[in-house]
Amino acid sequence: MSALNPAADLSAHGHDDHGHHEISFVKKYIFSTDHKMIGIQFLLTTLIMLLVGGSLALGVRFQLAWPWRAMPVVSQVAELVGGPNFIAEGGQISPEFYTMLFTMHASVMIFLVIIPILAGAFGNFLIPLMIGADDMAFPALNMMSYWFMWPAIICFGLSFTVEGLNAAPAQGWTSYPVLSAIRDSAPGAGDAQTWWLLGLTLVGVSSMMGSVNYMTTIINMRAPGMTLFRMPLTIWSMFITAILQAFALPVLTAAGFMLLTERTLGFNFFVPGGLVVNDGDPTVGGGQPLLWQHLFWFYSHPAVYIMLLPAMGMVSDMLACKVRKPIFGYKPMVYSMAAIAGLGFIVWGHHMFTSGMNPALGMTFMISTMMIALPSAVKVFNWIGTIWGGKVVFDTVTLNCVAFVSMFIVGGLSGIFMAAVPVDIYFHDTYFIVAHFHYVLFGATLFGCFGAIHFWFPKMFGRLMSDRVGRLHFTLTFIGFNGTFFPMHLLGIAGFPRRYADPYIHPYMEHLMPMNQFITICAVIMGVAQFLLIGNFIVSIFTGKKAGRNPWNANGLEWTAPSPPGHGNFDILPVVYRGPYEYSSPLVDGRDFLMQTELLPPAGDAGNEPAVDS
Amino acid sequence: MVNKFWPLFFMFWPILAIVSFVIAPSMDWWFPGPAMSKFGEQIDNLFYLILVIVAVTFVGTHVALGYVLWRGVDNRDTKAWFSHGSHNLEVLWSIAPAGILMFISLYQLDVWMQFRVKSHFPEGTTPIAEVTARQFEWRIRYAAPGKKLMTTPQPDDLYTVNDLHVPFGRPVSIRLRTMDVQHSFFVPELRVKQDAVPGTVIPVWFDTMRPGEYDLTCAELCGWGHYKMRGRVVAEKESGFQQYLLTLQAEQNFDGVTRPEHSGAQIAEYGIEDSQ
């Protein structure tokens, strides 16, 4: 299939040479090197992790709404199985456990859900299909990138159990030293923290293998005619993300190792001398805790874009297809993604405005942070422009995409408050921040992912997901989501700090408890709604309507392949003649799409059009 | 009209959002009281400036989004508009936000400089106490009445825990340190926040406009008891503050023994040598 002679292949369609030899079950479904299977493996894994992370979040929410009350269900179950001690006497959440809950919620959601669902699941599945390659450039490396996720998951799991359930990592996902560097500083700062760091490193290894693969594949394996500016925006976003990943991740890995050696081998990077933590011996050394923050955010800010750009790309593709219109401003979309990625490297300091770093840095970081809002704004305008004049039918995909745009506007605008240094003095580490990044990471990215799951599901399994259930899932999630996170802006304005097990001991926050109860109820609705997605997903694999090759009348290369594509993807090697967004083109009559692979006769020579394979 | 359900849905939620912000102050979902410091007022003003800009953008983009969706539903039976975009529009909507964002950021610089750059601190800012955070309390060290606060502890320094007294009406500064992990000195009503970083001492200034008690909280995760690092900042008149220091001094120098006059037996019993 890798023979790049399209003309020869065009005539001999149908028989792909790969379908005939049998692949063992293990090689086909477990240690598969097929990018599609790896993508699906990533998707299923991340969906399971989504439920894990979501349950942890509900624990956090319960404590904030009804502090020190016995958790319903959970405490009964715990009692049934012998009452593990992670919950204090009587079944309520102890403050130690509360810190562990939010730490692991963030760790799971970021490292095991958002990053792998975008790059791992959709990146893997879509890149070769959309650029017309038969597989990734390095299939074995690709397989390893998935199988490095499991050691990571195991490490995170071990971090929960290695010292007993009451000593899971509890330093927040940002894991700031000194808290994370000294074993005595918190119940979870012992071996649990070491395992957590190992897990983080392994996730990094997995991402790195993925990103090397994506870059190589996108640069080298595009189908004939697929020039860079004919690539779908999904591919552009994956490409830019892979570059971001490749350049930013080593810094986090290095920082992680520094912290590991500091914890286990007695090296000294982050802990200054003379600290007396928890009445232990004074520390010796000359480390600098801000160093970690710089290194950590040098990765983790670009990581925010790693967690967002692919969703932006996918939403652009879905939206254009759904409104039957070319994307508004294709090149500005590409350039703005590149600008976000480039600026993304010089804005990390906005996480550290109150950290005590040199105030001059605060100013420069504020200006760069404000400027990164610009490409984001351009993208929003372009999405609205894409819908402008289009045909809108509200199915699940459209709804999720529109929600993506709407939520991203909120997340982007609330970011301006924090980008402004003086205002951030007040808002830093309050619930305003929590609202902001949930609007971006859940509101934008996850709604984008929900849309993408429905959109590309037929390509994955050959069947459509139920649109009715999809819309119900969307509606409940959307209402639950906004009910949960919008009031958090108000909590933030009221000065409600993050990571408080019981904020109500402070008189100025006492009156906010009803609002937190409302938030928790909405969060439960949102959590329960996810079972609709999972159920719809599983049931549709077996009973969904058969999809055919191109159920959405879309233009991309992936829709020329069978659904699901066999080993080697394409039965007809695609040749690309145009960009992916020629919807409603006046060049063709009677239909509103024009696939990238269609060769149109020269202008004036009517008739004799090659058949579309569908 | 059934067709228009979703456009209305997407326009309805921004209305709810706006309404919630409009009624928030009257529902007490707003700042914990008006800013109690002149510096805090500046922060509030900047906040309201951004809020207005953001609200206009939010409404504008959502009206646009709702409009294109609404029209898109009507468009269902016709062919979509075949357009790849507009260069002029792209230029317009790049330059306009760039200008606004640049304005916001330059407009903020002044207040930030005041807060953090030592040479821009308000005139007459005097260090009044050293605040040392630790798991999970605030330890406060004052100089003895009439003395200057030294960088190293002096034998006659005065100590309290979780209770910072300051004179109101003038800018004062504290030396913020931590004994163990990171903490953050956060007084919501004064709009002051600064992390305490192990290994460094950070000067933090603030002013209070009115006498009163303000909650002091920790805003940087510092361990399981993060939530209970509750302290207070008490702003009082200059004379009251001096009086407080004197009381503190008397309390601290009180050795716990109420000494009856000329009771040699008792002195011998407690093994206290009378230096007089």
mmCIF file with all atom_site columns, C-alpha atoms in Angstrom, chain B residues 36-147:
data_model
loop_
_atom_site.group_PDB
_atom_site.id
_atom_site.type_symbol
_atom_site.label_atom_id
_atom_site.label_alt_id
_atom_site.label_comp_id
_atom_site.label_asym_id
_atom_site.label_entity_id
_atom_site.label_seq_id
_atom_site.pdbx_PDB_ins_code
_atom_site.Cartn_x
_atom_site.Cartn_y
_atom_site.Cartn_z
_atom_site.occupancy
_atom_site.B_iso_or_equiv
_atom_site.pdbx_formal_charge
_atom_site.auth_seq_id
_atom_site.auth_comp_id
_atom_site.auth_asym_id
_atom_site.auth_atom_id
_atom_site.pdbx_PDB_model_num
ATOM 1   C CA . MET B 1 36  ? -11.348 48.230 52.480 1.00 0.00 ? 36  MET B CA 1
ATOM 2   C CA . SER B 1 37  ? -8.135  49.665 51.154 1.00 0.00 ? 37  SER B CA 1
ATOM 3   C CA . LYS B 1 38  ? -7.280  52.360 48.641 1.00 0.00 ? 38  LYS B CA 1
ATOM 4   C CA . PHE B 1 39  ? -5.179  49.825 46.798 1.00 0.00 ? 39  PHE B CA 1
ATOM 5   C CA . GLY B 1 40  ? -8.089  47.406 46.788 1.00 0.00 ? 40  GLY B CA 1
ATOM 6   C CA . GLU B 1 41  ? -10.305 50.074 45.263 1.00 0.00 ? 41  GLU B CA 1
ATOM 7   C CA . GLN B 1 42  ? -7.907  50.360 42.371 1.00 0.00 ? 42  GLN B CA 1
ATOM 8   C CA . ILE B 1 43  ? -8.085  46.607 41.846 1.00 0.00 ? 43  ILE B CA 1
ATOM 9   C CA . ASP B 1 44  ? -11.867 46.734 41.966 1.00 0.00 ? 44  ASP B CA 1
ATOM 10  C CA . ASN B 1 45  ? -11.928 49.530 39.404 1.00 0.00 ? 45  ASN B CA 1
ATOM 11  C CA . LEU B 1 46  ? -9.729  47.527 37.068 1.00 0.00 ? 46  LEU B CA 1
ATOM 12  C CA . PHE B 1 47  ? -11.972 44.534 37.635 1.00 0.00 ? 47  PHE B CA 1
ATOM 13  C CA . TYR B 1 48  ? -15.081 46.505 36.698 1.00 0.00 ? 48  TYR B CA 1
ATOM 14  C CA . LEU B 1 49  ? -13.346 47.922 33.635 1.00 0.00 ? 49  LEU B CA 1
ATOM 15  C CA . ILE B 1 50  ? -12.509 44.430 32.414 1.00 0.00 ? 50  ILE B CA 1
ATOM 16  C CA . LEU B 1 51  ? -15.961 43.223 33.404 1.00 0.00 ? 51  LEU B CA 1
ATOM 17  C CA . VAL B 1 52  ? -17.575 45.813 31.153 1.00 0.00 ? 52  VAL B CA 1
ATOM 18  C CA . ILE B 1 53  ? -15.317 45.008 28.203 1.00 0.00 ? 53  ILE B CA 1
ATOM 19  C CA . VAL B 1 54  ? -15.807 41.286 28.704 1.00 0.00 ? 54  VAL B CA 1
ATOM 20  C CA . ALA B 1 55  ? -19.560 41.589 29.134 1.00 0.00 ? 55  ALA B CA 1
ATOM 21  C CA . VAL B 1 56  ? -19.886 43.546 25.915 1.00 0.00 ? 56  VAL B CA 1
ATOM 22  C CA . THR B 1 57  ? -17.780 40.969 24.081 1.00 0.00 ? 57  THR B CA 1
ATOM 23  C CA . PHE B 1 58  ? -19.713 38.116 25.637 1.00 0.00 ? 58  PHE B CA 1
ATOM 24  C CA . VAL B 1 59  ? -23.053 39.581 24.637 1.00 0.00 ? 59  VAL B CA 1
ATOM 25  C CA . GLY B 1 60  ? -21.788 40.570 21.203 1.00 0.00 ? 60  GLY B CA 1
ATOM 26  C CA . THR B 1 61  ? -20.347 37.187 20.322 1.00 0.00 ? 61  THR B CA 1
ATOM 27  C CA . HIS B 1 62  ? -23.367 35.358 21.645 1.00 0.00 ? 62  HIS B CA 1
ATOM 28  C CA . VAL B 1 63  ? -25.780 37.581 19.777 1.00 0.00 ? 63  VAL B CA 1
ATOM 29  C CA . ALA B 1 64  ? -23.746 36.897 16.653 1.00 0.00 ? 64  ALA B CA 1
ATOM 30  C CA . LEU B 1 65  ? -23.706 33.179 17.394 1.00 0.00 ? 65  LEU B CA 1
ATOM 31  C CA . GLY B 1 66  ? -27.430 33.132 18.045 1.00 0.00 ? 66  GLY B CA 1
ATOM 32  C CA . TYR B 1 67  ? -28.095 35.126 14.889 1.00 0.00 ? 67  TYR B CA 1
ATOM 33  C CA . VAL B 1 68  ? -26.095 32.872 12.596 1.00 0.00 ? 68  VAL B CA 1
ATOM 34  C CA . LEU B 1 69  ? -27.721 29.808 14.132 1.00 0.00 ? 69  LEU B CA 1
ATOM 35  C CA . TRP B 1 70  ? -31.177 31.325 13.747 1.00 0.00 ? 70  TRP B CA 1
ATOM 36  C CA . ARG B 1 71  ? -30.525 32.203 10.135 1.00 0.00 ? 71  ARG B CA 1
ATOM 37  C CA . GLY B 1 72  ? -28.891 28.839 9.583  1.00 0.00 ? 72  GLY B CA 1
ATOM 38  C CA . VAL B 1 73  ? -32.091 27.083 10.538 1.00 0.00 ? 73  VAL B CA 1
ATOM 39  C CA . ASP B 1 74  ? -34.021 29.133 7.968  1.00 0.00 ? 74  ASP B CA 1
ATOM 40  C CA . ASN B 1 75  ? -31.385 28.255 5.449  1.00 0.00 ? 75  ASN B CA 1
ATOM 41  C CA . ARG B 1 76  ? -32.022 24.543 5.601  1.00 0.00 ? 76  ARG B CA 1
ATOM 42  C CA . ASP B 1 77  ? -33.728 24.220 2.270  1.00 0.00 ? 77  ASP B CA 1
ATOM 43  C CA . THR B 1 78  ? -31.356 26.366 0.286  1.00 0.00 ? 78  THR B CA 1
ATOM 44  C CA . LYS B 1 79  ? -27.729 25.949 -0.553 1.00 0.00 ? 79  LYS B CA 1
ATOM 45  C CA . ALA B 1 80  ? -25.220 27.278 1.947  1.00 0.00 ? 80  ALA B CA 1
ATOM 46  C CA . TRP B 1 81  ? -23.269 30.379 1.135  1.00 0.00 ? 81  TRP B CA 1
ATOM 47  C CA . PHE B 1 82  ? -20.073 29.293 -0.572 1.00 0.00 ? 82  PHE B CA 1
ATOM 48  C CA . SER B 1 83  ? -17.489 31.542 0.966  1.00 0.00 ? 83  SER B CA 1
ATOM 49  C CA . HIS B 1 84  ? -13.958 30.976 2.150  1.00 0.00 ? 84  HIS B CA 1
ATOM 50  C CA . GLY B 1 85  ? -13.914 34.031 4.328  1.00 0.00 ? 85  GLY B CA 1
ATOM 51  C CA . SER B 1 86  ? -13.072 37.649 4.065  1.00 0.00 ? 86  SER B CA 1
ATOM 52  C CA . HIS B 1 87  ? -9.637  39.133 4.324  1.00 0.00 ? 87  HIS B CA 1
ATOM 53  C CA . ASN B 1 88  ? -10.971 42.506 5.430  1.00 0.00 ? 88  ASN B CA 1
ATOM 54  C CA . LEU B 1 89  ? -12.974 40.977 8.234  1.00 0.00 ? 89  LEU B CA 1
ATOM 55  C CA . GLU B 1 90  ? -9.966  38.984 9.409  1.00 0.00 ? 90  GLU B CA 1
ATOM 56  C CA . VAL B 1 91  ? -7.875  42.129 9.535  1.00 0.00 ? 91  VAL B CA 1
ATOM 57  C CA . LEU B 1 92  ? -10.613 43.997 11.325 1.00 0.00 ? 92  LEU B CA 1
ATOM 58  C CA . TRP B 1 93  ? -11.192 41.361 13.954 1.00 0.00 ? 93  TRP B CA 1
ATOM 59  C CA . SER B 1 94  ? -7.484  40.907 14.527 1.00 0.00 ? 94  SER B CA 1
ATOM 60  C CA . ILE B 1 95  ? -6.677  44.553 14.985 1.00 0.00 ? 95  ILE B CA 1
ATOM 61  C CA . ALA B 1 96  ? -9.681  45.516 17.094 1.00 0.00 ? 96  ALA B CA 1
ATOM 62  C CA . PRO B 1 97  ? -9.144  42.916 19.841 1.00 0.00 ? 97  PRO B CA 1
ATOM 63  C CA . ALA B 1 98  ? -5.396  43.500 19.702 1.00 0.00 ? 98  ALA B CA 1
ATOM 64  C CA . GLY B 1 99  ? -5.961  47.162 20.455 1.00 0.00 ? 99  GLY B CA 1
ATOM 65  C CA . ILE B 1 100 ? -8.376  46.442 23.274 1.00 0.00 ? 100 ILE B CA 1
ATOM 66  C CA . LEU B 1 101 ? -6.131  43.809 24.840 1.00 0.00 ? 101 LEU B CA 1
ATOM 67  C CA . MET B 1 102 ? -3.088  46.045 24.597 1.00 0.00 ? 102 MET B CA 1
ATOM 68  C CA . PHE B 1 103 ? -5.057  48.831 26.235 1.00 0.00 ? 103 PHE B CA 1
ATOM 69  C CA . ILE B 1 104 ? -6.118  46.562 29.087 1.00 0.00 ? 104 ILE B CA 1
ATOM 70  C CA . SER B 1 105 ? -2.612  45.321 29.734 1.00 0.00 ? 105 SER B CA 1
ATOM 71  C CA . LEU B 1 106 ? -0.914  48.707 29.596 1.00 0.00 ? 106 LEU B CA 1
ATOM 72  C CA . TYR B 1 107 ? -3.619  50.210 31.768 1.00 0.00 ? 107 TYR B CA 1
ATOM 73  C CA . GLN B 1 108 ? -2.913  47.654 34.483 1.00 0.00 ? 108 GLN B CA 1
ATOM 74  C CA . LEU B 1 109 ? 0.821   48.086 34.736 1.00 0.00 ? 109 LEU B CA 1
ATOM 75  C CA . ASP B 1 110 ? 0.744   51.044 37.066 1.00 0.00 ? 110 ASP B CA 1
ATOM 76  C CA . VAL B 1 111 ? -1.186  49.285 39.825 1.00 0.00 ? 111 VAL B CA 1
ATOM 77  C CA . TRP B 1 112 ? 1.006   46.242 39.569 1.00 0.00 ? 112 TRP B CA 1
ATOM 78  C CA . MET B 1 113 ? 4.152   48.341 39.892 1.00 0.00 ? 113 MET B CA 1
ATOM 79  C CA . GLN B 1 114 ? 2.696   49.965 42.977 1.00 0.00 ? 114 GLN B CA 1
ATOM 80  C CA . PHE B 1 115 ? 1.979   46.608 44.522 1.00 0.00 ? 115 PHE B CA 1
ATOM 81  C CA . ARG B 1 116 ? 5.190   44.786 43.884 1.00 0.00 ? 116 ARG B CA 1
ATOM 82  C CA . VAL B 1 117 ? 8.019   47.092 42.809 1.00 0.00 ? 117 VAL B CA 1
ATOM 83  C CA . LYS B 1 118 ? 9.689   48.436 45.901 1.00 0.00 ? 118 LYS B CA 1
ATOM 84  C CA . SER B 1 119 ? 10.594  51.797 44.419 1.00 0.00 ? 119 SER B CA 1
ATOM 85  C CA . HIS B 1 120 ? 6.916   52.351 43.606 1.00 0.00 ? 120 HIS B CA 1
ATOM 86  C CA . PHE B 1 121 ? 5.599   51.538 47.059 1.00 0.00 ? 121 PHE B CA 1
ATOM 87  C CA . PRO B 1 122 ? 3.609   54.459 48.464 1.00 0.00 ? 122 PRO B CA 1
ATOM 88  C CA . GLU B 1 123 ? 5.641   56.919 50.421 1.00 0.00 ? 123 GLU B CA 1
ATOM 89  C CA . GLY B 1 124 ? 5.946   56.271 54.113 1.00 0.00 ? 124 GLY B CA 1
ATOM 90  C CA . THR B 1 125 ? 5.321   52.563 53.927 1.00 0.00 ? 125 THR B CA 1
ATOM 91  C CA . THR B 1 126 ? 6.840   51.182 57.078 1.00 0.00 ? 126 THR B CA 1
ATOM 92  C CA . PRO B 1 127 ? 7.494   47.576 57.945 1.00 0.00 ? 127 PRO B CA 1
ATOM 93  C CA . ILE B 1 128 ? 5.299   46.826 60.877 1.00 0.00 ? 128 ILE B CA 1
ATOM 94  C CA . ALA B 1 129 ? 5.583   43.124 61.485 1.00 0.00 ? 129 ALA B CA 1
ATOM 95  C CA . GLU B 1 130 ? 7.090   39.944 60.255 1.00 0.00 ? 130 GLU B CA 1
ATOM 96  C CA . VAL B 1 131 ? 4.509   37.332 59.321 1.00 0.00 ? 131 VAL B CA 1
ATOM 97  C CA . THR B 1 132 ? 5.812   33.796 59.263 1.00 0.00 ? 132 THR B CA 1
ATOM 98  C CA . ALA B 1 133 ? 3.460   31.200 57.886 1.00 0.00 ? 133 ALA B CA 1
ATOM 99  C CA . ARG B 1 134 ? 3.675   27.608 58.979 1.00 0.00 ? 134 ARG B CA 1
ATOM 100 C CA . GLN B 1 135 ? 1.440   24.557 58.859 1.00 0.00 ? 135 GLN B CA 1
ATOM 101 C CA . PHE B 1 136 ? -1.187  25.765 59.757 1.00 0.00 ? 136 PHE B CA 1
ATOM 102 C CA . GLU B 1 137 ? -0.929  29.132 61.385 1.00 0.00 ? 137 GLU B CA 1
ATOM 103 C CA . TRP B 1 138 ? 0.427   32.640 61.005 1.00 0.00 ? 138 TRP B CA 1
ATOM 104 C CA . ARG B 1 139 ? 3.143   33.653 63.450 1.00 0.00 ? 139 ARG B CA 1
ATOM 105 C CA . ILE B 1 140 ? 3.560   37.348 63.840 1.00 0.00 ? 140 ILE B CA 1
ATOM 106 C CA . ARG B 1 141 ? 6.551   39.235 65.199 1.00 0.00 ? 141 ARG B CA 1
ATOM 107 C CA . TYR B 1 142 ? 6.465   42.922 66.076 1.00 0.00 ? 142 TYR B CA 1
ATOM 108 C CA . ALA B 1 143 ? 9.320   45.082 67.250 1.00 0.00 ? 143 ALA B CA 1
ATOM 109 C CA . ALA B 1 144 ? 9.013   46.349 70.796 1.00 0.00 ? 144 ALA B CA 1
ATOM 110 C CA . PRO B 1 145 ? 7.070   49.631 71.029 1.00 0.00 ? 145 PRO B CA 1
ATOM 111 C CA . GLY B 1 146 ? 9.142   52.496 69.768 1.00 0.00 ? 146 GLY B CA 1
ATOM 112 C CA . LYS B 1 147 ? 11.691  50.288 68.065 1.00 0.00 ? 147 LYS B CA 1
#
